[in-house]
Amino acid sequence: MASSLTKDAAQQGTPVNGGKTFFGHPRGLATLFMTEMWERFSFYGMRALLILYLISGGPDAGSGSQGGGLAMKMTTASAIYAVYLAMVYLLAMPGGWFGDRVWGPRKTVAVAAGVIMVGHLTLAVPGQAMFFVGLALVAAGSGLLKANISTMVGHLYDGPQDPRRDGGFTVFYMGINLGAFAAPLVIGTVGQSVNWHLGFALAAVGMALGLVQFLIGTRHLSPKSSVVPKPMVAEERTMWLRKGLIWTAIAAVFYGVVIATGHFTLNWALIPISLLGLIIPISVLVRIKRDKDLSESEQTKVSGYIWFFVAAAVFWMIYDQGGSTMSAFADQKTNGDVLGFDFPSSWFQSVNPLWVMAMAPVFAWLWMWLTRRDREPSTTVKFAMAMVIIGASFFVFIVPMGMATHGTKVSPMWLISIYMIQTIGELCLSPVGLSVTTKMAPAKYASQMMGVWFLAVTAGDCITSLLSIGGVDLSGIPVLALEAGLAVLAGIAVYTYRKKIVALMGDVR
């Protein structure tokens, strides 16, 4: 397929070479749609099993647990889960760097898919050591893939002004949610009801299918996707290789001493990673804010952006517990029987993507309807709404948590409703956050700022991890109330200071 579209062809929704389209979009979108769908299938399938596998056979496992897991306490399992998610989003920044400086987006995605597949196959091998190796490989591969596959979607269109571009990303986004919806139903069922490691192996099969169809369909992608935008010179390669080897050697010596002296525990890995997940986002924002090359207007916008970043970190801290705290509650204290039909608790992980697919078109229509009447909420108001809504979801969560005592199991409608509330908050914050990030980014950091947005997820999950490492019971009613109250207060603060934030945003609305 041609590398770009002429403006006339773009207006008509037809490729320059007159070839086939994918729902009116360039044929390459089908390749990327399917790759992302299978990658999300493998990612969310494994994610649906993660907490359940970690606690299976232990004191915090549900009564119907098959056993055979790692028998960890819930606090330890929550910390591992949070660190894993944090690393996926933290590694998106070096993943984008590899695409820009080393391999180009297309090769980086192919390598990433291979790494993810090997990671899931490693998870399929019993044993705690293999589990952590597999988890690290999946996180690294996901970080490599995340930024680069979105870049290749953009390459299919004739620049930002191509009228089909937004629609293309919408179709691509549907692939994400289709994979996320199907994964718990397939992988979750096999892993939870038959064998954990067979479930992880199915995730590897899903990624293998995605990799095969990506390699077959690469001829439909833009040639720009094979180009390394800013290739490193030989001196830079030597410098980065030297730094990498030095830090690897330091880590190997340090942990070698810790292990040899018999002092090693899991916290020796979890605590440093969690602290890095907080230090790196803060240092990146400080570095950008203190850059003397930025104009006064850009400096002001960065100050305004920090408000959104902090609010987003609090939001994701609560939201991502949908796969840990809420997943464990589904397994232990939620009735898995509807009209005589029993289903695995991992199926609850399909509820959020189902709500997203159902409500995203409604929200898109709602914002357009309000825009035509000049009544669409501003970015700051949408963020404030998202914070209050995510806080409200945990206030609602307190009710079934209080009801599920002395072996009582609550109706599945409680969790379905809570996931619905959280999805409404997500649709108020996530698309808006992506948009405001691109609009408020200084020109010098235009491409890096998308990685900065992902770091908000890293920061939020690392806070959860540190709380869990500290022994905090995230499923305790006082903690749920504290998190909910913190989110609501953050939302009220954003709304109260909205005029100040708007002033910092300059010409961005």
Short mmCIF file of C-alpha atoms in Angstrom, two decimals:
data_model
loop_
_atom_site.label_atom_id
_atom_site.label_comp_id
_atom_site.label_asym_id
_atom_site.label_seq_id
_atom_site.Cartn_x
_atom_site.Cartn_y
_atom_site.Cartn_z
CA MET A 1 0.00 0.00 0.00
CA ALA A 2 1.15 3.54 -0.69
CA SER A 3 2.90 5.30 2.17
CA SER A 4 0.45 8.19 2.31
CA LEU A 5 -2.83 9.45 0.93
CA THR A 6 -3.41 12.46 -1.26
CA LYS A 7 -5.79 15.00 0.20
CA ASP A 8 -8.46 14.21 -2.36
CA ALA A 9 -8.21 10.48 -1.68
CA ALA A 10 -8.33 11.15 2.05
CA GLN A 11 -11.49 13.21 1.66
CA GLN A 12 -13.12 10.37 -0.29
CA GLY A 13 -11.92 7.66 2.12
CA THR A 14 -10.11 5.82 -0.69
CA PRO A 15 -6.45 4.73 -0.80
CA VAL A 16 -4.33 6.30 -3.46
CA ASN A 17 -3.82 2.96 -5.23
CA GLY A 18 -7.55 2.23 -5.26
CA GLY A 19 -7.12 -0.99 -3.29
CA LYS A 20 -9.38 -2.55 -0.70
CA THR A 21 -10.20 -0.73 2.50
CA PHE A 22 -11.04 -1.78 6.05
CA PHE A 23 -14.38 -0.14 6.93
CA GLY A 24 -13.35 2.76 4.70
CA HIS A 25 -9.88 2.99 6.24
CA PRO A 26 -6.47 1.96 4.89
CA ARG A 27 -6.02 -1.80 4.67
CA GLY A 28 -3.15 -1.65 7.14
CA LEU A 29 -5.60 -0.73 9.88
CA ALA A 30 -6.94 -4.30 9.74
CA THR A 31 -3.43 -5.63 10.41
CA LEU A 32 -2.91 -3.32 13.38
CA PHE A 33 -6.48 -3.86 14.64
CA MET A 34 -5.97 -7.65 14.74
CA THR A 35 -2.48 -7.37 16.24
CA GLU A 36 -3.71 -5.16 19.05
CA MET A 37 -6.81 -7.30 19.59
CA TRP A 38 -4.74 -10.47 20.05
CA GLU A 39 -2.16 -8.68 22.19
CA ARG A 40 -4.93 -7.38 24.46
CA PHE A 41 -6.50 -10.85 24.43
CA SER A 42 -3.27 -12.30 25.81
CA PHE A 43 -2.66 -9.38 28.21
CA TYR A 44 -6.14 -9.24 29.74
CA GLY A 45 -6.46 -13.01 29.82
CA MET A 46 -3.34 -13.28 31.93
CA ARG A 47 -4.43 -10.26 33.99
CA ALA A 48 -7.76 -11.94 34.78
CA LEU A 49 -5.87 -14.91 36.25
CA LEU A 50 -3.00 -13.05 37.93
CA ILE A 51 -4.39 -12.23 41.38
CA LEU A 52 -6.37 -15.47 41.55
CA TYR A 53 -3.27 -17.54 40.72
CA LEU A 54 -1.12 -15.66 43.23
CA ILE A 55 -3.52 -16.25 46.16
CA SER A 56 -4.72 -19.72 45.11
CA GLY A 57 -3.91 -22.30 47.77
CA GLY A 58 -3.24 -19.59 50.34
CA PRO A 59 -5.22 -18.15 53.28
CA ASP A 60 -6.93 -15.49 51.15
CA ALA A 61 -8.13 -17.79 48.34
CA GLY A 62 -11.83 -18.19 47.63
CA SER A 63 -13.66 -21.30 48.81
CA GLY A 64 -13.93 -22.56 45.23
CA SER A 65 -10.24 -22.14 44.43
CA GLN A 66 -8.71 -25.08 42.56
CA GLY A 67 -5.38 -24.68 44.37
CA GLY A 68 -2.08 -25.04 42.60
CA GLY A 69 -1.26 -21.34 42.75
CA LEU A 70 1.51 -19.56 44.63
CA ALA A 71 -0.47 -19.39 47.92
CA MET A 72 0.48 -15.78 48.66
CA LYS A 73 -1.23 -13.39 51.03
CA MET A 74 -3.50 -10.84 49.40
CA THR A 75 -1.26 -7.92 50.40
CA THR A 76 1.75 -9.50 48.65
CA ALA A 77 -0.34 -10.45 45.61
CA SER A 78 -1.73 -6.90 45.34
CA ALA A 79 1.80 -5.46 45.46
CA ILE A 80 3.00 -7.79 42.68
CA TYR A 81 -0.06 -7.02 40.55
CA ALA A 82 0.37 -3.25 41.00
CA VAL A 83 4.11 -3.36 40.25
CA TYR A 84 3.46 -5.40 37.12
CA LEU A 85 0.90 -2.90 35.76
CA ALA A 86 3.16 0.00 36.74
CA MET A 87 6.07 -1.49 34.79
CA VAL A 88 3.94 -2.04 31.68
CA TYR A 89 3.21 1.70 31.53
CA LEU A 90 6.65 2.81 32.72
CA LEU A 91 8.33 0.75 29.99
CA ALA A 92 6.16 2.40 27.34
CA MET A 93 8.63 5.33 27.40
CA PRO A 94 11.78 3.29 26.61
CA GLY A 95 9.58 1.29 24.22
CA GLY A 96 8.84 4.45 22.27
CA TRP A 97 12.54 5.35 22.44
CA PHE A 98 13.48 2.01 20.84
CA GLY A 99 11.01 2.68 18.05
CA ASP A 100 12.37 6.18 17.47
CA ARG A 101 16.10 5.51 17.84
CA VAL A 102 16.92 1.82 17.33
CA TRP A 103 14.54 -0.44 15.39
CA GLY A 104 11.71 1.67 14.01
CA PRO A 105 8.07 1.06 15.00
CA ARG A 106 7.42 -1.98 12.76
CA LYS A 107 10.43 -4.03 13.90
CA THR A 108 9.88 -2.99 17.52
CA VAL A 109 6.28 -4.27 17.46
CA ALA A 110 7.37 -7.58 15.90
CA VAL A 111 10.07 -8.05 18.56
CA ALA A 112 7.63 -7.00 21.29
CA ALA A 113 5.03 -9.55 20.20
CA GLY A 114 7.69 -12.26 20.26
CA VAL A 115 8.81 -11.25 23.76
CA ILE A 116 5.20 -11.25 25.03
CA MET A 117 4.59 -14.70 23.54
CA VAL A 118 7.73 -16.10 25.20
CA GLY A 119 6.68 -14.44 28.46
CA HIS A 120 3.30 -16.20 28.46
CA LEU A 121 4.95 -19.53 27.58
CA THR A 122 7.30 -19.01 30.54
CA LEU A 123 4.29 -18.37 32.79
CA ALA A 124 2.90 -21.68 31.58
CA VAL A 125 5.86 -23.46 33.22
CA PRO A 126 5.12 -24.26 36.90
CA GLY A 127 7.31 -22.69 39.57
CA GLN A 128 7.68 -19.31 41.24
CA ALA A 129 10.97 -18.43 39.54
CA MET A 130 9.53 -19.05 36.06
CA PHE A 131 6.45 -17.04 37.00
CA PHE A 132 8.45 -13.91 37.77
CA VAL A 133 10.62 -14.30 34.66
CA GLY A 134 7.48 -14.63 32.55
CA LEU A 135 5.85 -11.63 34.19
CA ALA A 136 8.94 -9.50 33.50
CA LEU A 137 9.00 -10.58 29.84
CA VAL A 138 5.29 -9.77 29.35
CA ALA A 139 5.75 -6.34 30.97
CA ALA A 140 8.80 -5.58 28.80
CA GLY A 141 7.08 -6.71 25.61
CA SER A 142 3.92 -4.76 26.39
CA GLY A 143 5.97 -1.63 27.02
CA LEU A 144 7.75 -2.04 23.69
CA LEU A 145 4.50 -2.56 21.80
CA LYS A 146 2.23 0.02 23.42
CA ALA A 147 3.58 3.28 22.00
CA ASN A 148 4.80 1.95 18.65
CA ILE A 149 1.63 0.29 17.42
CA SER A 150 -0.32 3.52 18.00
CA THR A 151 2.36 5.39 16.05
CA MET A 152 1.86 3.02 13.10
CA VAL A 153 -1.89 3.68 13.12
CA GLY A 154 -1.08 7.37 12.68
CA HIS A 155 1.29 6.56 9.80
CA LEU A 156 -1.63 5.15 7.77
CA TYR A 157 -3.16 8.60 7.35
CA ASP A 158 -2.23 11.77 5.54
CA GLY A 159 -1.19 13.72 8.63
CA PRO A 160 -3.24 15.08 11.53
CA GLN A 161 -5.71 16.78 9.17
CA ASP A 162 -6.83 13.53 7.48
CA PRO A 163 -10.58 13.43 8.27
CA ARG A 164 -10.47 9.66 8.75
CA ARG A 165 -7.71 9.73 11.37
CA ASP A 166 -9.93 10.03 14.48
CA GLY A 167 -12.26 7.37 13.11
CA GLY A 168 -9.29 5.08 12.51
CA PHE A 169 -8.18 5.37 16.11
CA THR A 170 -11.76 4.69 17.21
CA VAL A 171 -11.82 1.45 15.20
CA PHE A 172 -8.40 0.56 16.63
CA TYR A 173 -9.72 1.24 20.15
CA MET A 174 -12.55 -1.22 19.51
CA GLY A 175 -9.94 -3.90 18.81
CA ILE A 176 -8.49 -3.28 22.26
CA ASN A 177 -11.85 -3.75 23.93
CA LEU A 178 -12.84 -6.79 21.86
CA GLY A 179 -9.67 -8.56 22.95
CA ALA A 180 -10.11 -7.44 26.55
CA PHE A 181 -13.73 -8.63 26.57
CA ALA A 182 -13.10 -12.08 25.09
CA ALA A 183 -9.95 -12.92 27.05
CA PRO A 184 -11.42 -13.56 30.53
CA LEU A 185 -14.23 -15.63 29.00
CA VAL A 186 -11.74 -17.95 27.28
CA ILE A 187 -8.42 -17.76 29.14
CA GLY A 188 -10.07 -17.06 32.49
CA THR A 189 -12.36 -20.08 32.19
CA VAL A 190 -9.59 -22.50 31.21
CA GLY A 191 -7.08 -21.13 33.72
CA GLN A 192 -9.44 -20.92 36.67
CA SER A 193 -11.52 -24.04 36.03
CA VAL A 194 -9.04 -26.44 34.35
CA ASN A 195 -5.39 -25.50 34.90
CA TRP A 196 -3.67 -22.19 35.60
CA HIS A 197 -0.72 -22.91 33.34
CA LEU A 198 -2.91 -24.04 30.47
CA GLY A 199 -4.62 -20.65 30.73
CA PHE A 200 -1.25 -18.89 30.50
CA ALA A 201 -0.40 -21.08 27.50
CA LEU A 202 -3.63 -19.97 25.79
CA ALA A 203 -2.49 -16.37 26.26
CA ALA A 204 0.72 -17.30 24.42
CA VAL A 205 -1.34 -18.82 21.60
CA GLY A 206 -3.33 -15.58 21.32
CA MET A 207 -0.15 -13.51 21.02
CA ALA A 208 1.28 -15.99 18.50
CA LEU A 209 -1.81 -15.53 16.30
CA GLY A 210 -1.36 -11.78 16.56
CA LEU A 211 2.31 -11.99 15.60
CA VAL A 212 1.66 -14.27 12.61
CA GLN A 213 -1.04 -12.08 11.13
CA PHE A 214 1.11 -8.97 11.79
CA LEU A 215 4.01 -10.44 9.83
CA ILE A 216 1.68 -11.50 7.00
CA GLY A 217 -0.04 -8.11 6.88
CA THR A 218 3.01 -5.84 7.14
CA ARG A 219 2.89 -5.24 3.38
CA HIS A 220 -0.25 -3.16 3.98
CA LEU A 221 1.47 -0.82 6.47
CA SER A 222 2.99 2.52 5.62
CA PRO A 223 6.69 2.40 4.66
CA LYS A 224 7.19 5.12 7.29
CA SER A 225 6.63 2.45 9.94
CA SER A 226 9.89 0.76 8.95
CA VAL A 227 11.92 3.96 9.21
CA VAL A 228 13.98 4.79 12.30
CA PRO A 229 13.09 8.48 12.75
CA LYS A 230 16.22 9.50 14.71
CA PRO A 231 18.78 6.68 14.41
CA MET A 232 21.60 6.68 16.91
CA VAL A 233 25.13 7.32 15.75
CA ALA A 234 27.85 4.82 16.64
CA GLU A 235 29.06 6.90 19.60
CA GLU A 236 25.56 6.98 21.12
CA ARG A 237 25.16 3.22 20.71
CA THR A 238 28.44 2.66 22.50
CA MET A 239 27.48 5.04 25.29
CA TRP A 240 24.06 3.42 25.90
CA LEU A 241 25.54 -0.07 25.73
CA ARG A 242 28.20 0.88 28.24
CA LYS A 243 25.63 2.42 30.61
CA GLY A 244 23.36 -0.60 30.31
CA LEU A 245 26.17 -3.02 31.09
CA ILE A 246 27.36 -0.94 34.06
CA TRP A 247 23.91 -0.77 35.66
CA THR A 248 23.28 -4.45 34.95
CA ALA A 249 26.57 -5.33 36.61
CA ILE A 250 25.81 -3.14 39.65
CA ALA A 251 22.37 -4.75 40.06
CA ALA A 252 23.82 -8.26 39.61
CA VAL A 253 26.54 -7.68 42.21
CA PHE A 254 24.16 -6.05 44.70
CA TYR A 255 21.48 -8.72 44.49
CA GLY A 256 24.12 -11.44 44.34
CA VAL A 257 25.42 -10.28 47.73
CA VAL A 258 21.89 -10.04 49.16
CA ILE A 259 21.03 -13.57 47.99
CA ALA A 260 24.39 -15.04 49.05
CA THR A 261 24.01 -13.65 52.59
CA GLY A 262 20.50 -15.11 52.87
CA HIS A 263 18.76 -11.75 53.26
CA PHE A 264 16.75 -11.77 50.04
CA THR A 265 12.97 -11.52 50.24
CA LEU A 266 10.44 -10.49 47.62
CA ASN A 267 10.38 -6.96 49.05
CA TRP A 268 14.01 -6.49 47.94
CA ALA A 269 12.60 -6.41 44.41
CA LEU A 270 9.15 -4.88 44.97
CA ILE A 271 10.19 -1.87 47.08
CA PRO A 272 12.95 -0.53 44.74
CA ILE A 273 10.72 -0.94 41.68
CA SER A 274 7.79 0.77 43.42
CA LEU A 275 9.98 3.68 44.51
CA LEU A 276 11.39 4.02 41.00
CA GLY A 277 7.80 4.12 39.71
CA LEU A 278 7.25 7.25 41.80
CA ILE A 279 10.68 8.86 41.44
CA ILE A 280 10.85 8.60 37.64
CA PRO A 281 7.50 10.36 36.91
CA ILE A 282 8.35 13.14 39.39
CA SER A 283 11.86 13.60 37.99
CA VAL A 284 10.58 13.65 34.39
CA LEU A 285 8.03 16.37 35.19
CA VAL A 286 10.63 18.37 37.17
CA ARG A 287 13.12 18.11 34.30
CA ILE A 288 10.56 19.36 31.78
CA LYS A 289 9.37 22.14 34.10
CA ARG A 290 12.93 23.39 34.71
CA ASP A 291 13.99 23.29 31.05
CA LYS A 292 15.19 26.81 30.25
CA ASP A 293 14.52 26.27 26.54
CA LEU A 294 10.77 26.41 27.15
CA SER A 295 8.94 29.65 26.55
CA GLU A 296 7.02 31.33 29.37
CA SER A 297 3.75 30.11 27.87
CA GLU A 298 5.03 26.52 27.72
CA GLN A 299 6.27 26.71 31.31
CA THR A 300 2.84 27.86 32.42
CA LYS A 301 1.12 25.04 30.57
CA VAL A 302 3.39 22.46 32.20
CA SER A 303 2.39 23.88 35.60
CA GLY A 304 -1.25 23.45 34.63
CA TYR A 305 -0.62 19.95 33.33
CA ILE A 306 0.76 18.84 36.72
CA TRP A 307 -2.76 19.27 38.16
CA PHE A 308 -4.13 16.81 35.61
CA PHE A 309 -1.22 14.41 36.15
CA VAL A 310 -1.72 14.21 39.93
CA ALA A 311 -5.49 13.79 39.54
CA ALA A 312 -4.96 11.03 36.98
CA ALA A 313 -2.52 9.20 39.31
CA VAL A 314 -5.19 9.14 42.04
CA PHE A 315 -7.80 7.98 39.53
CA TRP A 316 -5.69 5.06 38.23
CA MET A 317 -4.71 4.07 41.78
CA ILE A 318 -8.37 3.21 42.41
CA TYR A 319 -9.37 2.14 38.89
CA ASP A 320 -6.64 -0.48 38.49
CA GLN A 321 -7.78 -2.24 41.64
CA GLY A 322 -10.57 -3.60 39.44
CA GLY A 323 -8.19 -6.47 38.66
CA SER A 324 -6.88 -6.96 42.21
CA THR A 325 -9.05 -5.91 45.17
CA MET A 326 -12.29 -6.29 43.22
CA SER A 327 -11.14 -9.48 41.50
CA ALA A 328 -10.41 -11.11 44.86
CA PHE A 329 -13.80 -9.92 46.17
CA ALA A 330 -15.46 -11.50 43.13
CA ASP A 331 -13.70 -14.79 43.85
CA GLN A 332 -14.26 -14.88 47.60
CA LYS A 333 -17.46 -13.01 48.36
CA THR A 334 -19.58 -12.74 45.21
CA ASN A 335 -22.20 -15.25 44.11
CA GLY A 336 -21.12 -16.74 40.78
CA ASP A 337 -24.54 -18.18 39.99
CA VAL A 338 -27.11 -16.46 37.78
CA LEU A 339 -30.40 -18.27 37.03
CA GLY A 340 -28.75 -21.57 37.86
CA PHE A 341 -25.72 -20.91 35.62
CA ASP A 342 -22.34 -20.99 37.40
CA PHE A 343 -19.51 -18.93 35.95
CA PRO A 344 -15.86 -18.38 37.01
CA SER A 345 -15.10 -15.18 38.93
CA SER A 346 -12.56 -14.21 36.24
CA TRP A 347 -15.52 -13.42 33.97
CA PHE A 348 -16.05 -10.21 35.92
CA GLN A 349 -12.93 -8.88 34.16
CA SER A 350 -14.95 -8.81 30.92
CA VAL A 351 -17.48 -6.39 32.41
CA ASN A 352 -15.41 -3.21 32.06
CA PRO A 353 -14.57 -3.60 28.34
CA LEU A 354 -18.22 -4.51 27.71
CA TRP A 355 -19.33 -1.30 29.42
CA VAL A 356 -16.73 0.67 27.43
CA MET A 357 -18.02 -0.69 24.11
CA ALA A 358 -21.61 0.02 25.16
CA MET A 359 -21.09 3.53 26.54
CA ALA A 360 -18.24 5.03 24.47
CA PRO A 361 -20.54 5.81 21.49
CA VAL A 362 -23.09 7.30 23.89
CA PHE A 363 -20.50 9.60 25.45
CA ALA A 364 -19.14 10.61 22.03
CA TRP A 365 -22.69 11.54 20.99
CA LEU A 366 -23.32 13.33 24.31
CA TRP A 367 -20.22 15.54 24.05
CA MET A 368 -21.11 16.45 20.46
CA TRP A 369 -24.71 17.21 21.45
CA LEU A 370 -23.53 19.47 24.28
CA THR A 371 -20.94 21.11 22.01
CA ARG A 372 -23.64 22.12 19.50
CA ARG A 373 -25.46 23.83 22.37
CA ASP A 374 -22.23 25.38 23.66
CA ARG A 375 -22.64 23.49 26.94
CA GLU A 376 -19.92 20.84 26.79
CA PRO A 377 -18.03 20.66 30.11
CA SER A 378 -14.47 21.96 30.03
CA THR A 379 -11.46 19.69 30.42
CA THR A 380 -11.09 20.63 34.08
CA VAL A 381 -14.75 19.92 34.81
CA LYS A 382 -14.53 16.52 33.07
CA PHE A 383 -11.49 15.67 35.19
CA ALA A 384 -13.31 16.78 38.35
CA MET A 385 -16.30 14.63 37.34
CA ALA A 386 -14.04 11.61 36.77
CA MET A 387 -12.45 11.97 40.21
CA VAL A 388 -15.78 12.25 42.01
CA ILE A 389 -17.20 9.31 40.04
CA ILE A 390 -14.24 6.99 40.73
CA GLY A 391 -14.46 7.92 44.40
CA ALA A 392 -18.20 7.22 44.37
CA SER A 393 -17.52 3.74 42.95
CA PHE A 394 -15.53 2.81 46.05
CA PHE A 395 -18.14 4.35 48.35
CA VAL A 396 -20.62 2.01 46.66
CA PHE A 397 -18.11 -0.85 47.03
CA ILE A 398 -18.21 -0.40 50.80
CA VAL A 399 -21.85 -1.56 50.83
CA PRO A 400 -21.35 -5.11 49.47
CA MET A 401 -18.06 -5.34 51.37
CA GLY A 402 -20.02 -4.76 54.58
CA MET A 403 -22.73 -7.22 53.54
CA ALA A 404 -20.30 -10.05 52.73
CA THR A 405 -19.58 -11.24 56.25
CA HIS A 406 -19.68 -14.67 57.93
CA GLY A 407 -19.59 -16.49 54.61
CA THR A 408 -22.37 -14.47 52.98
CA LYS A 409 -21.95 -13.92 49.25
CA VAL A 410 -23.44 -10.87 47.54
CA SER A 411 -25.22 -10.53 44.20
CA PRO A 412 -22.97 -10.14 41.12
CA MET A 413 -24.99 -7.03 40.26
CA TRP A 414 -22.98 -5.12 42.87
CA LEU A 415 -19.71 -5.58 40.98
CA ILE A 416 -21.38 -5.09 37.59
CA SER A 417 -22.74 -1.76 38.84
CA ILE A 418 -19.42 -0.68 40.33
CA TYR A 419 -17.59 -1.46 37.08
CA MET A 420 -20.24 0.60 35.24
CA ILE A 421 -19.61 3.59 37.53
CA GLN A 422 -15.86 3.27 37.03
CA THR A 423 -16.27 3.05 33.26
CA ILE A 424 -18.23 6.32 33.27
CA GLY A 425 -15.31 7.90 35.13
CA GLU A 426 -12.84 6.40 32.68
CA LEU A 427 -14.72 7.84 29.70
CA CYS A 428 -14.66 11.27 31.34
CA LEU A 429 -10.92 11.15 32.05
CA SER A 430 -8.98 8.88 29.70
CA PRO A 431 -9.81 10.34 26.25
CA VAL A 432 -9.68 13.86 27.68
CA GLY A 433 -6.33 13.18 29.33
CA LEU A 434 -4.82 11.96 26.06
CA SER A 435 -6.15 15.02 24.26
CA VAL A 436 -5.01 17.59 26.83
CA THR A 437 -1.57 15.95 26.95
CA THR A 438 -1.02 16.52 23.23
CA LYS A 439 -2.39 20.07 23.44
CA MET A 440 -0.35 21.21 26.46
CA ALA A 441 2.91 19.50 25.51
CA PRO A 442 5.84 21.88 24.88
CA ALA A 443 7.04 21.62 21.28
CA LYS A 444 10.39 20.22 22.45
CA TYR A 445 8.63 17.33 24.23
CA ALA A 446 5.74 16.76 21.83
CA SER A 447 6.38 13.02 21.42
CA GLN A 448 7.62 12.34 24.95
CA MET A 449 4.55 13.78 26.68
CA MET A 450 2.38 10.81 25.70
CA GLY A 451 4.79 8.67 27.68
CA VAL A 452 4.45 11.15 30.55
CA TRP A 453 0.68 10.58 30.52
CA PHE A 454 1.29 6.82 30.90
CA LEU A 455 3.54 7.61 33.88
CA ALA A 456 0.43 8.77 35.77
CA VAL A 457 -0.73 5.14 35.69
CA THR A 458 2.71 4.05 36.91
CA ALA A 459 2.61 6.50 39.82
CA GLY A 460 -0.89 5.48 40.87
CA ASP A 461 -0.10 1.76 40.78
CA CYS A 462 3.16 2.22 42.66
CA ILE A 463 1.32 3.98 45.49
CA THR A 464 -0.98 0.93 45.66
CA SER A 465 2.07 -1.34 45.68
CA LEU A 466 3.78 0.50 48.53
CA LEU A 467 0.58 0.43 50.59
CA SER A 468 0.30 -3.32 50.04
CA ILE A 469 3.97 -3.89 50.88
CA GLY A 470 3.36 -1.94 54.09
CA GLY A 471 0.69 -4.48 55.04
CA VAL A 472 -2.30 -2.25 54.33
CA ASP A 473 -5.44 -4.30 53.64
CA LEU A 474 -6.80 -2.61 50.53
CA SER A 475 -10.07 -4.52 50.90
CA GLY A 476 -10.68 -3.13 54.37
CA ILE A 477 -13.64 -0.79 54.65
CA PRO A 478 -11.62 2.04 56.31
CA VAL A 479 -9.07 1.95 53.47
CA LEU A 480 -11.79 1.86 50.81
CA ALA A 481 -13.43 4.88 52.44
CA LEU A 482 -10.08 6.70 52.64
CA GLU A 483 -9.31 6.11 48.95
CA ALA A 484 -12.83 7.11 47.93
CA GLY A 485 -12.66 10.25 50.03
CA LEU A 486 -9.24 11.15 48.60
CA ALA A 487 -10.55 10.87 45.04
CA VAL A 488 -13.66 12.94 45.78
CA LEU A 489 -11.57 15.63 47.51
CA ALA A 490 -9.19 15.69 44.53
CA GLY A 491 -12.19 16.17 42.23
CA ILE A 492 -13.55 18.98 44.39
CA ALA A 493 -10.09 20.62 44.42
CA VAL A 494 -9.82 20.50 40.62
CA TYR A 495 -13.32 21.97 40.29
CA THR A 496 -12.71 24.65 42.95
CA TYR A 497 -9.46 25.79 41.32
CA ARG A 498 -10.68 25.34 37.75
CA LYS A 499 -10.31 29.05 36.90
CA LYS A 500 -6.70 29.02 38.08
CA ILE A 501 -6.02 25.83 36.08
CA VAL A 502 -7.70 27.26 33.00
CA ALA A 503 -5.49 30.36 33.30
CA LEU A 504 -2.41 28.12 33.39
CA MET A 505 -3.64 26.26 30.30
CA GLY A 506 -3.33 29.36 28.17
CA ASP A 507 -5.06 28.90 24.81
CA VAL A 508 -5.87 25.21 25.46
CA ARG A 509 -9.50 24.35 26.24
#
